[in-house]
Coordinates of C-alpha atoms and ligand atoms in Angstrom, one line a residue:
X1 CA -42.3 -17.4 -8.9
X2 CA -40.4 -19.7 -11.5
X3 CA -39.2 -18.7 -15.2
X4 CA -40.4 -21.0 -17.2
X5 CA -41.4 -22.0 -20.9
X6 CA -38.7 -20.3 -23.2
X7 CA -40.4 -19.9 -26.2
X8 CA -39.0 -18.8 -29.8
X9 CA -40.5 -17.1 -32.3
X10 CA -39.2 -16.9 -36.0
X11 CA -36.9 -13.5 -34.8
X12 CA -38.1 -13.1 -31.2
X13 CA -36.9 -15.2 -28.7
X14 CA -38.8 -14.7 -25.4
X15 CA -39.1 -16.3 -21.8
X16 CA -42.2 -16.3 -20.0
X17 CA -42.4 -15.8 -16.3
X18 CA -45.4 -16.9 -13.8
X19 CA -45.7 -14.7 -10.7
X20 CA -47.2 -17.9 -8.4
X21 CA -48.6 -15.2 -5.6
X22 CA -51.0 -13.8 -8.3
X23 CA -50.7 -16.3 -11.6
X24 CA -49.7 -13.1 -13.2
X25 CA -47.6 -14.1 -16.9
X26 CA -45.4 -11.5 -18.1
X27 CA -43.1 -12.1 -21.2
X28 CA -39.4 -10.9 -21.4
X29 CA -37.6 -10.4 -24.6
X30 CA -34.4 -12.6 -24.5
X31 CA -31.5 -10.4 -26.3
X32 CA -28.4 -11.9 -28.0
X33 CA -24.5 -11.0 -28.1
X34 CA -22.4 -11.7 -30.5
X35 CA -20.9 -14.9 -28.3
X36 CA -21.5 -15.4 -25.0
X37 CA -25.1 -16.3 -22.9
X38 CA -28.1 -14.7 -23.7
X39 CA -29.3 -12.0 -21.6
X40 CA -33.4 -11.1 -20.3
X41 CA -34.5 -7.9 -21.0
X42 CA -36.0 -6.9 -17.7
X43 CA -36.3 -2.8 -17.9
X44 CA -39.7 -2.9 -18.3
X45 CA -40.2 -5.4 -15.5
X46 CA -41.0 -2.7 -12.6
X47 CA -42.9 -0.6 -14.6
X48 CA -45.1 -3.8 -16.0
X49 CA -45.0 -5.9 -12.7
X50 CA -43.8 -3.8 -10.1
X51 CA -41.1 -6.3 -9.7
X52 CA -37.0 -5.9 -9.3
X53 CA -34.8 -8.3 -10.1
X54 CA -32.4 -9.7 -7.0
X55 CA -28.6 -10.1 -7.8
X56 CA -26.3 -8.7 -4.7
X57 CA -22.8 -8.9 -6.6
X58 CA -24.6 -9.1 -9.8
X59 CA -24.1 -12.3 -10.5
X60 CA -25.8 -12.8 -13.2
X61 CA -27.0 -9.3 -14.1
X62 CA -25.5 -8.0 -17.6
X63 CA -25.1 -4.0 -16.9
X64 CA -24.4 -2.9 -20.2
X65 CA -24.0 -3.8 -23.7
X66 CA -20.0 -3.8 -24.7
X67 CA -18.2 -4.4 -27.7
X68 CA -14.5 -4.0 -25.8
X69 CA -14.0 -7.3 -24.1
X70 CA -15.3 -10.9 -24.5
X71 CA -14.3 -13.4 -21.6
X72 CA -15.5 -17.1 -21.8
X73 CA -14.8 -18.0 -17.9
X74 CA -15.2 -21.4 -18.5
X75 CA -13.3 -22.4 -21.7
X76 CA -10.5 -19.3 -20.1
X77 CA -10.9 -17.5 -23.1
X78 CA -10.4 -13.6 -23.0
X79 CA -10.6 -11.3 -26.3
X80 CA -10.4 -7.3 -26.6
X81 CA -12.0 -6.2 -30.0
X82 CA -12.1 -10.1 -31.1
X83 CA -8.5 -10.4 -30.7
X84 CA -7.0 -13.4 -28.2
X85 CA -5.2 -11.7 -25.7
X86 CA -2.6 -14.5 -26.1
X87 CA -2.0 -12.8 -29.5
X88 CA -1.6 -9.6 -28.4
X89 CA 0.2 -10.1 -25.6
X90 CA 2.9 -11.7 -28.2
X91 CA 2.2 -9.6 -31.2
X92 CA 1.1 -6.3 -30.3
X93 CA 2.4 -4.1 -27.3
X94 CA 0.5 -1.6 -25.1
X95 CA -0.1 1.4 -27.5
X96 CA -1.4 -0.6 -29.8
X97 CA -3.9 -2.0 -27.6
X98 CA -4.8 0.8 -25.8
X99 CA -5.5 2.2 -29.2
X100 CA -7.6 -0.9 -30.4
X101 CA -9.4 -0.7 -27.1
X102 CA -10.3 3.0 -27.6
X103 CA -10.7 3.5 -30.9
X104 CA -12.2 0.1 -31.9
X105 CA -9.7 -1.3 -34.7
X106 CA -5.8 -1.5 -34.4
X107 CA -4.0 1.2 -35.8
X108 CA -2.1 1.6 -38.8
X109 CA 1.4 2.9 -39.2
X110 CA 0.1 6.3 -39.3
X111 CA -2.3 6.2 -36.7
X112 CA -0.2 4.7 -34.2
X113 CA 2.5 7.1 -34.7
X114 CA 0.1 9.8 -34.0
X115 CA -1.2 8.4 -30.9
X116 CA 2.5 7.8 -29.5
X117 CA 3.5 11.3 -30.4
X118 CA 0.4 12.4 -28.8
X119 CA 0.9 10.6 -25.6
X120 CA 4.8 11.4 -25.2
X121 CA 3.4 14.9 -25.4
X122 CA 1.2 14.9 -22.3
X123 CA 3.7 12.7 -20.3
X124 CA 4.8 15.7 -17.8
X125 CA 2.5 16.8 -14.9
X126 CA 2.1 20.7 -13.6
X127 CA 4.8 21.3 -11.7
X128 CA 2.6 22.8 -9.4
X129 CA 1.1 19.2 -8.7
X130 CA 4.0 17.7 -7.8
X131 CA 3.7 19.6 -4.5
X132 CA 1.0 17.5 -3.4
X133 CA 3.2 14.6 -2.3
X134 CA 5.1 17.2 0.0
X135 CA 2.0 16.4 1.7
X136 CA 2.0 13.0 2.0
X137 CA 3.5 10.8 4.7
X138 CA 6.9 9.4 3.4
X139 CA 5.4 5.9 4.4
X140 CA 1.9 6.4 2.7
X141 CA 0.7 3.6 0.3
X142 CA 1.4 4.5 -3.4
X143 CA -2.3 3.5 -4.1
X144 CA -3.3 6.5 -1.4
X145 CA -1.1 8.7 -3.4
X146 CA -2.9 7.3 -6.5
X147 CA -6.4 8.0 -5.6
X148 CA -5.4 11.6 -4.6
X149 CA -3.1 12.7 -7.4
X150 CA -5.6 11.2 -10.0
X151 CA -8.4 13.0 -8.6
X152 CA -6.6 16.2 -8.3
X153 CA -5.7 16.2 -12.1
X154 CA -9.2 17.8 -12.6
X155 CA -8.4 20.7 -10.4
X156 CA -5.4 21.2 -13.0
X157 CA -6.7 20.5 -16.3
X158 CA -9.7 22.4 -16.6
X159 CA -9.8 22.8 -20.5
X160 CA -10.6 18.8 -20.2
X161 CA -13.7 18.6 -18.1
X162 CA -16.4 19.5 -20.4
X163 CA -17.7 15.9 -21.3
X164 CA -20.0 16.4 -24.0
X165 CA -17.3 17.9 -26.0
X166 CA -15.8 15.2 -28.1
X167 CA -12.0 17.0 -28.0
X168 CA -12.0 17.6 -24.2
X169 CA -13.3 13.9 -23.8
X170 CA -10.1 12.7 -25.9
X171 CA -7.8 15.2 -24.2
X172 CA -8.5 14.1 -20.9
X173 CA -8.0 10.3 -22.1
X174 CA -4.3 10.9 -23.7
X175 CA -3.7 12.7 -20.4
X176 CA -4.8 10.3 -18.4
X177 CA -2.7 7.4 -20.2
X178 CA 0.2 9.7 -20.5
X179 CA 0.4 10.8 -17.0
X180 CA -0.3 7.7 -15.2
X181 CA 2.7 6.2 -15.5
X182 CA 4.5 9.6 -14.4
X183 CA 2.6 10.0 -11.2
X184 CA 3.2 6.2 -10.5
X185 CA 6.9 6.8 -10.8
X186 CA 6.7 9.9 -8.6
X187 CA 4.9 8.2 -5.8
X188 CA 7.8 5.7 -5.6
X189 CA 10.3 8.3 -5.7
X190 CA 9.1 10.3 -2.8
X191 CA 8.4 7.1 -0.6
X192 CA 12.3 6.0 -0.9
X193 CA 13.3 9.8 -0.7
X194 CA 14.8 10.4 -4.5
X195 CA 14.2 13.1 -6.6
X196 CA 11.4 12.9 -9.4
X197 CA 12.6 12.1 -12.5
X198 CA 10.9 13.6 -15.3
X199 CA 9.4 11.7 -18.4
X200 CA 12.0 10.9 -21.2
X201 CA 10.0 11.2 -24.1
X202 CA 12.7 9.4 -26.2
X203 CA 11.8 5.9 -24.8
X204 CA 8.7 3.9 -25.2
X205 CA 5.9 4.2 -22.9
X206 CA 7.3 1.6 -20.8
X207 CA 10.9 2.3 -21.0
X208 CA 10.2 5.5 -19.8
X209 CA 8.0 4.2 -16.7
X210 CA 11.1 2.5 -15.7
X211 CA 13.5 5.1 -16.1
X212 CA 11.1 7.2 -14.2
X213 CA 11.6 4.7 -11.5
X214 CA 14.8 3.2 -11.5
X215 CA 17.3 6.3 -12.8
X216 CA 19.0 8.6 -10.7
X217 CA 20.5 12.0 -11.7
X218 CA 23.7 10.5 -11.0
X219 CA 24.0 8.0 -13.7
X220 CA 22.5 7.2 -17.2
X221 CA 20.2 4.9 -17.1
X222 CA 19.4 2.5 -20.4
X223 CA 16.0 -0.1 -19.9
X224 CA 16.8 -3.4 -20.5
X225 CA 14.9 -4.7 -23.3
X226 CA 13.9 -7.6 -22.0
X227 CA 12.4 -5.9 -18.9
X228 CA 11.0 -3.4 -20.8
X229 CA 9.3 -5.6 -22.9
X230 CA 7.9 -8.0 -20.0
X231 CA 6.5 -4.9 -18.6
X232 CA 5.0 -4.0 -21.5
X233 CA 3.7 -7.8 -21.8
X234 CA 2.4 -7.4 -18.2
X235 CA 0.1 -3.7 -19.3
X236 CA -0.9 -5.4 -22.4
X237 CA -2.5 -8.2 -20.1
X238 CA -3.8 -6.1 -17.5
X239 CA -5.2 -3.7 -19.9
X240 CA -8.8 -4.0 -19.9
X241 CA -11.2 -7.2 -18.8
X242 CA -14.7 -5.9 -19.2
X243 CA -17.3 -5.2 -16.5
X244 CA -15.1 -6.2 -13.1
X245 CA -15.6 -3.8 -9.6
X246 CA -13.2 -1.0 -11.1
X247 CA -14.8 -0.7 -14.6
X248 CA -18.5 -1.2 -13.4
X249 CA -16.7 1.8 -10.7
X250 CA -16.1 3.9 -13.6
X251 CA -18.8 3.7 -15.5
X252 CA -21.1 4.2 -12.5
X253 CA -19.6 7.3 -11.6
X254 CA -19.0 8.6 -15.6
X255 CA -23.1 7.7 -15.4
X256 CA -23.6 10.8 -13.0
X257 CA -21.4 12.8 -15.8
X258 CA -18.5 13.4 -13.3
X259 CA -15.2 14.3 -15.3
X260 CA -12.7 11.6 -16.3
X261 CA -10.2 12.5 -13.8
X262 CA -12.4 11.7 -10.9
X263 CA -14.1 8.6 -12.5
X264 CA -10.5 7.0 -13.0
X265 CA -9.7 8.2 -9.5
X266 CA -12.8 6.0 -8.0
X267 CA -11.5 2.9 -10.6
X268 CA -8.7 3.4 -8.6
X269 CA -9.7 2.9 -5.2
X270 CA -12.1 -0.3 -6.3
X271 CA -9.2 -1.6 -7.7
X272 CA -7.0 -1.0 -4.4
X273 CA -9.2 -4.1 -2.6
X274 CA -7.4 -7.2 -2.4
X275 CA -10.4 -9.2 -3.8
X276 CA -9.1 -7.3 -6.7
X277 CA -6.2 -5.3 -8.3
X278 CA -5.0 -5.6 -4.4
X279 CA -4.7 -9.3 -4.8
X280 CA -0.9 -9.2 -6.6
X281 CA 0.6 -7.1 -3.3
X282 CA -1.5 -10.0 -1.1
X283 CA -0.1 -12.9 -3.2
X284 CA 3.5 -11.7 -2.5
X285 CA 3.1 -11.2 1.2
X286 CA 1.5 -14.5 1.3
X287 CA 4.1 -16.7 -0.3
X288 CA 6.9 -14.7 2.2
X289 CA 4.1 -15.9 5.3
X290 CA 4.4 -19.4 4.0
X291 CA 8.3 -19.1 3.5
X292 CA 8.5 -22.8 2.8
X293 CA 7.3 -26.1 0.5
X294 CA 7.1 -27.9 3.8
X295 CA 4.5 -25.2 4.7
X296 CA 2.2 -25.2 1.8
X297 CA -0.2 -28.0 3.4
X298 CA -0.8 -26.1 5.8
X299 CA -2.3 -22.9 4.0
X300 CA -3.9 -24.7 1.8
X301 CA -6.1 -26.5 4.9
X302 CA -6.5 -22.8 6.0
X303 CA -8.1 -21.7 2.6
X304 CA -10.4 -24.4 3.0
X305 CA -11.4 -24.0 6.3
X306 CA -14.7 -22.4 6.3
X307 CA -14.3 -21.0 9.5
X308 CA -11.1 -19.3 8.7
X309 CA -11.1 -16.3 6.8
X310 CA -7.7 -17.3 4.7
X311 CA -8.4 -17.2 1.2
X312 CA -5.3 -18.4 -1.4
X313 CA -4.3 -15.1 -3.2
X314 CA -4.3 -15.4 -6.6
X315 CA -6.9 -18.0 -7.2
X316 CA -10.2 -18.1 -8.0
X317 CA -12.2 -16.1 -10.4
X318 CA -15.8 -14.8 -10.6
X319 CA -15.5 -15.2 -14.5
X320 CA -12.9 -18.0 -15.1
X321 CA -13.7 -21.3 -14.1
X322 CA -10.9 -22.4 -16.0
X323 CA -6.8 -21.4 -16.0
X324 CA -7.0 -17.3 -16.5
X325 CA -5.3 -17.3 -19.7
X326 CA -3.2 -13.8 -18.6
X327 CA -1.9 -16.0 -15.8
X328 CA -0.8 -18.5 -18.2
X329 CA 1.2 -15.8 -20.0
X330 CA 2.5 -14.4 -16.9
X331 CA 4.0 -17.5 -16.0
X332 CA 6.0 -18.3 -19.0
X333 CA 7.2 -14.5 -18.6
X334 CA 8.5 -14.9 -15.3
X335 CA 10.9 -17.8 -16.3
X336 CA 12.0 -15.2 -19.2
X337 CA 12.6 -12.3 -16.3
X338 CA 13.7 -14.5 -14.0
X339 CA 16.4 -16.4 -16.5
X340 CA 17.6 -12.7 -17.8
X341 CA 18.0 -11.4 -14.3
X342 CA 20.2 -14.8 -13.8
X343 CA 17.7 -15.6 -10.4
X344 CA 15.7 -18.4 -12.4
X345 CA 15.8 -20.4 -9.1
X346 CA 14.0 -17.5 -6.8
X347 CA 12.8 -19.1 -4.0
X348 CA 9.2 -17.2 -4.3
X349 CA 8.7 -18.6 -7.7
X350 CA 9.6 -22.1 -7.2
X351 CA 7.2 -21.7 -4.2
X352 CA 4.4 -20.4 -6.2
X353 CA 5.0 -23.2 -8.4
X354 CA 5.0 -25.8 -6.1
X355 CA 1.4 -24.0 -4.5
X356 CA -0.4 -24.1 -7.7
X357 CA 1.0 -27.9 -8.4
X358 CA -0.3 -28.5 -4.8
X359 CA -3.5 -26.7 -5.1
X360 CA -4.9 -27.9 -8.9
X361 CA -4.3 -31.6 -7.4
X362 CA -6.8 -31.0 -4.4
X363 CA -9.9 -31.8 -4.7
X364 CA -11.5 -28.7 -2.9
X365 CA -9.8 -26.8 -5.8
X366 CA -10.9 -28.9 -8.3
X367 CA -14.6 -28.9 -7.5
X368 CA -15.2 -25.1 -6.9
X369 CA -12.7 -24.8 -10.0
X370 CA -9.8 -22.2 -8.7
X371 CA -7.2 -21.4 -10.9
X372 CA -4.4 -19.4 -10.6
X373 CA -5.4 -15.8 -11.9
X374 CA -3.7 -12.8 -13.5
X375 CA -2.7 -12.0 -9.6
X376 CA -0.8 -15.0 -9.0
X377 CA 2.1 -14.5 -11.0
X378 CA 2.9 -11.0 -11.7
X379 CA 4.3 -10.0 -8.3
X380 CA 7.2 -12.5 -8.7
X381 CA 8.0 -10.7 -11.8
X382 CA 7.6 -7.4 -10.5
X383 CA 9.5 -7.8 -7.1
X384 CA 12.6 -9.4 -9.4
X385 CA 12.7 -6.7 -11.2
X386 CA 12.9 -4.7 -8.0
X387 CA 9.5 -3.2 -7.9
X388 CA 8.2 -2.9 -4.0
X389 CA 4.8 -5.1 -3.4
X390 CA 3.3 -1.5 -2.7
X391 CA 4.0 -0.7 -6.1
X392 CA 2.2 -3.8 -7.5
X393 CA -1.4 -2.8 -7.5
X394 CA -0.5 1.2 -9.1
X395 CA 1.3 -1.6 -11.7
X396 CA -2.3 -2.8 -12.5
X397 CA -3.7 0.8 -12.4
X398 CA -1.2 1.9 -15.2
X399 CA -2.3 -0.2 -17.8
X400 CA -6.5 -0.5 -16.8
X401 CA -6.4 3.2 -16.9
X402 CA -6.4 2.4 -21.1
X403 CA -9.6 -0.2 -20.4
X404 CA -11.6 1.9 -18.0
X405 CA -11.5 5.0 -20.3
X406 CA -12.7 2.8 -23.7
X407 CA -15.5 1.4 -21.2
X408 CA -16.3 5.4 -19.9
X409 CA -16.5 6.3 -23.9
X410 CA -18.7 3.8 -24.8
X411 CA -20.9 4.5 -22.0
X412 CA -20.9 8.0 -22.8
X413 CA -21.3 7.3 -26.8
X414 CA -24.8 5.0 -26.2
X415 CA -27.7 6.8 -27.8
X416 CA -29.7 6.9 -24.2
X417 CA -27.7 8.3 -21.2
X418 CA -29.1 6.8 -17.9
X419 CA -27.8 7.3 -14.5
X420 CA -26.6 4.2 -13.0
X421 CA -29.2 3.7 -9.9
X422 CA -29.3 0.0 -8.8
X423 CA -32.7 -0.9 -6.6
X424 CA -32.7 -2.7 -3.3
X425 CA -34.8 -5.2 -1.3
X426 CA -35.7 -3.2 1.7
X427 CA -35.1 -5.7 4.9
X428 CA -35.6 -2.4 7.2
X429 CA -38.1 -1.6 9.6
X430 CA -41.7 -0.4 8.4
X431 CA -42.9 2.6 9.2
X432 CA -43.2 3.6 12.7
X433 CA -43.7 6.2 15.3
X434 CA -41.2 8.8 16.1
X435 CA -40.2 8.5 19.9
X436 CA -39.5 11.7 21.5
X437 CA -35.9 11.9 23.2
X438 CA -37.9 12.3 26.4
X439 CA -39.4 8.9 26.0
X440 CA -36.8 6.2 24.5
X441 CA -35.8 3.7 26.8
Ligands
LIG501 N1 -9.0 -19.8 -1.6 C1 -10.0 -20.3 -1.1 N2 -11.4 -20.5 -1.6 C2 -11.7 -19.8 -2.3 C3 -11.0 -18.5 -2.9 C4 -9.7 -18.9 -2.5 N3 -8.7 -17.9 -3.1 N4 -11.7 -18.4 -3.8 C5 -12.6 -18.8 -3.8 N5 -13.2 -19.6 -3.1 C6 -14.5 -20.4 -2.5 C7 -15.1 -19.9 -1.5 O1 -15.1 -19.7 -0.5 C8 -16.7 -20.1 -2.0 O2 -16.6 -21.4 -1.4 P1 -18.3 -21.5 -1.0 O3 -19.0 -22.2 -2.4 O4 -18.2 -22.8 -0.1 O5 -18.4 -20.6 0.0 C9 -16.3 -20.7 -3.6 O6 -15.1 -20.8 -3.6 C10 -17.1 -19.1 -4.7 O7 -16.0 -18.1 -3.5 P2 -16.8 -16.5 -4.4 O8 -16.0 -15.7 -3.0 O9 -18.3 -16.9 -3.7 O10 -16.4 -16.4 -5.5 P3 -16.3 -15.0 -6.3 O11 -17.4 -14.9 -7.7 O12 -17.7 -14.1 -5.3 O13 -15.3 -14.2 -5.9 C11 -12.6 -13.9 -5.8 C12 -13.8 -14.5 -7.0 C13 -11.7 -13.3 -6.9 C14 -12.9 -12.7 -5.0 C15 -12.6 -15.0 -5.2 O14 -11.8 -16.0 -5.6 C16 -11.4 -14.7 -4.4 O15 -11.6 -14.2 -3.3 N6 -9.5 -14.9 -4.7 C17 -9.1 -14.5 -3.9 C18 -8.6 -12.7 -4.0 C19 -8.1 -12.9 -5.5 O16 -7.5 -13.7 -6.0 N7 -8.5 -11.8 -6.3 C20 -7.7 -11.4 -7.3 C21 -8.9 -11.8 -8.8 S1 -8.4 -11.4 -10.1 C22 -8.0 -10.2 -10.5 C23 -8.9 -9.0 -10.2 O17 -10.3 -9.2 -10.6 O18 -8.3 -7.8 -10.3

């Protein structure tokens, strides 16, 4: 089959496909978004032609309409609701961005105040939920705890499970955004054997998170404003990223009308993998293994070797074929955080900068358009601030919850609700006769 003949009539753009097997021609509509590539509407393909499209990994498939996030991977542009990520990172804050992702516009002062208050009022978790933690081993990975405990929220908040009720959907949304830092900090405290710290609603979202992570009952704790701002910026940068693996997981889980807590738990599970959000932890582990600038060429060679499964973690992206704009902001932020902490010559940061320099001059990375992604510098910042590497992906999951929920709401708001159900190209055996047990060789 060949795709050809892109015809443009006055108000309808179409593409004609010709099936060379039977010379059948069929016209498909081409739909345009606000910006970005047009899409071929293949919804009637199976009905009309008994054909499926084939696109493992969805490299060329738009799975939905969305008005939340736009990425131009060739130019390295990321926008939420039309605002550039660089501007949001410097001018806005995570609560502001969460509101905008969810409701479409930046909040005015009244809306902002109400939203912040709503979030603060839900920052506690049920006391009974705290007992869950005792069931985990002390050395459990915090992402394992996150998947379990967030999924378990559906066993606690029965009054926000009915997805057909907008009030319940809203309540579940507020609960999830509000409780993620609490659940995450508790996972950390459990691992290190310290008492859980209750939320402090006098603090900002990120200030409160830092306090729940790093304070102990024996001492007063005041969050360092520079670090508080750095974490807030990190949260802004991670808040949404259109139809990535975890977001698509949330949408797919949600398309079956599963409850929001279960959907977000599914998103967390998907995020955990090293090809996705788990890469930030993998970057730091990789830098520790490399250990010294002199060994960089050895690891660059490994990354280029087709027979070696090693990849340069924090490099490359399905969509960005240019510098990830989030990585640029984080590189700057790393300088500021390390300066504030008085560790500007931090060896891992030096190593990361040198690794980036060498990789970006290498023909392999240039040709394949592999640039640092959001996960490359985030671990450096987090480690310098005292977060263990096992918490890095959790630090991605907290802000991404706002994006997941925005996408989930958007999906549920569509006029036609369809369960997500991809098709396949079957490559197994055709029908054959059953072999009874005593006749099998
Ligand atoms: N190091 C070495 N080679 C690489 C890398 C890398 N980090 N990334 C891609 N390549 C090569 C890959 O081997 C392939 O080569 P060839 O065409 O010769 O087979 C080519 O580049 C294209 O790679 P791909 O795996 O087909 O691309 P993809 O779009 O399916 O994968 C990716 C994207 C992010 C999974 C991949 O670049 C990767 O594994 N990177 C390392 C993990 C990482 O940093 N992940 C975080 C992604 S950003 C944040 C997030 O999504 O959570």
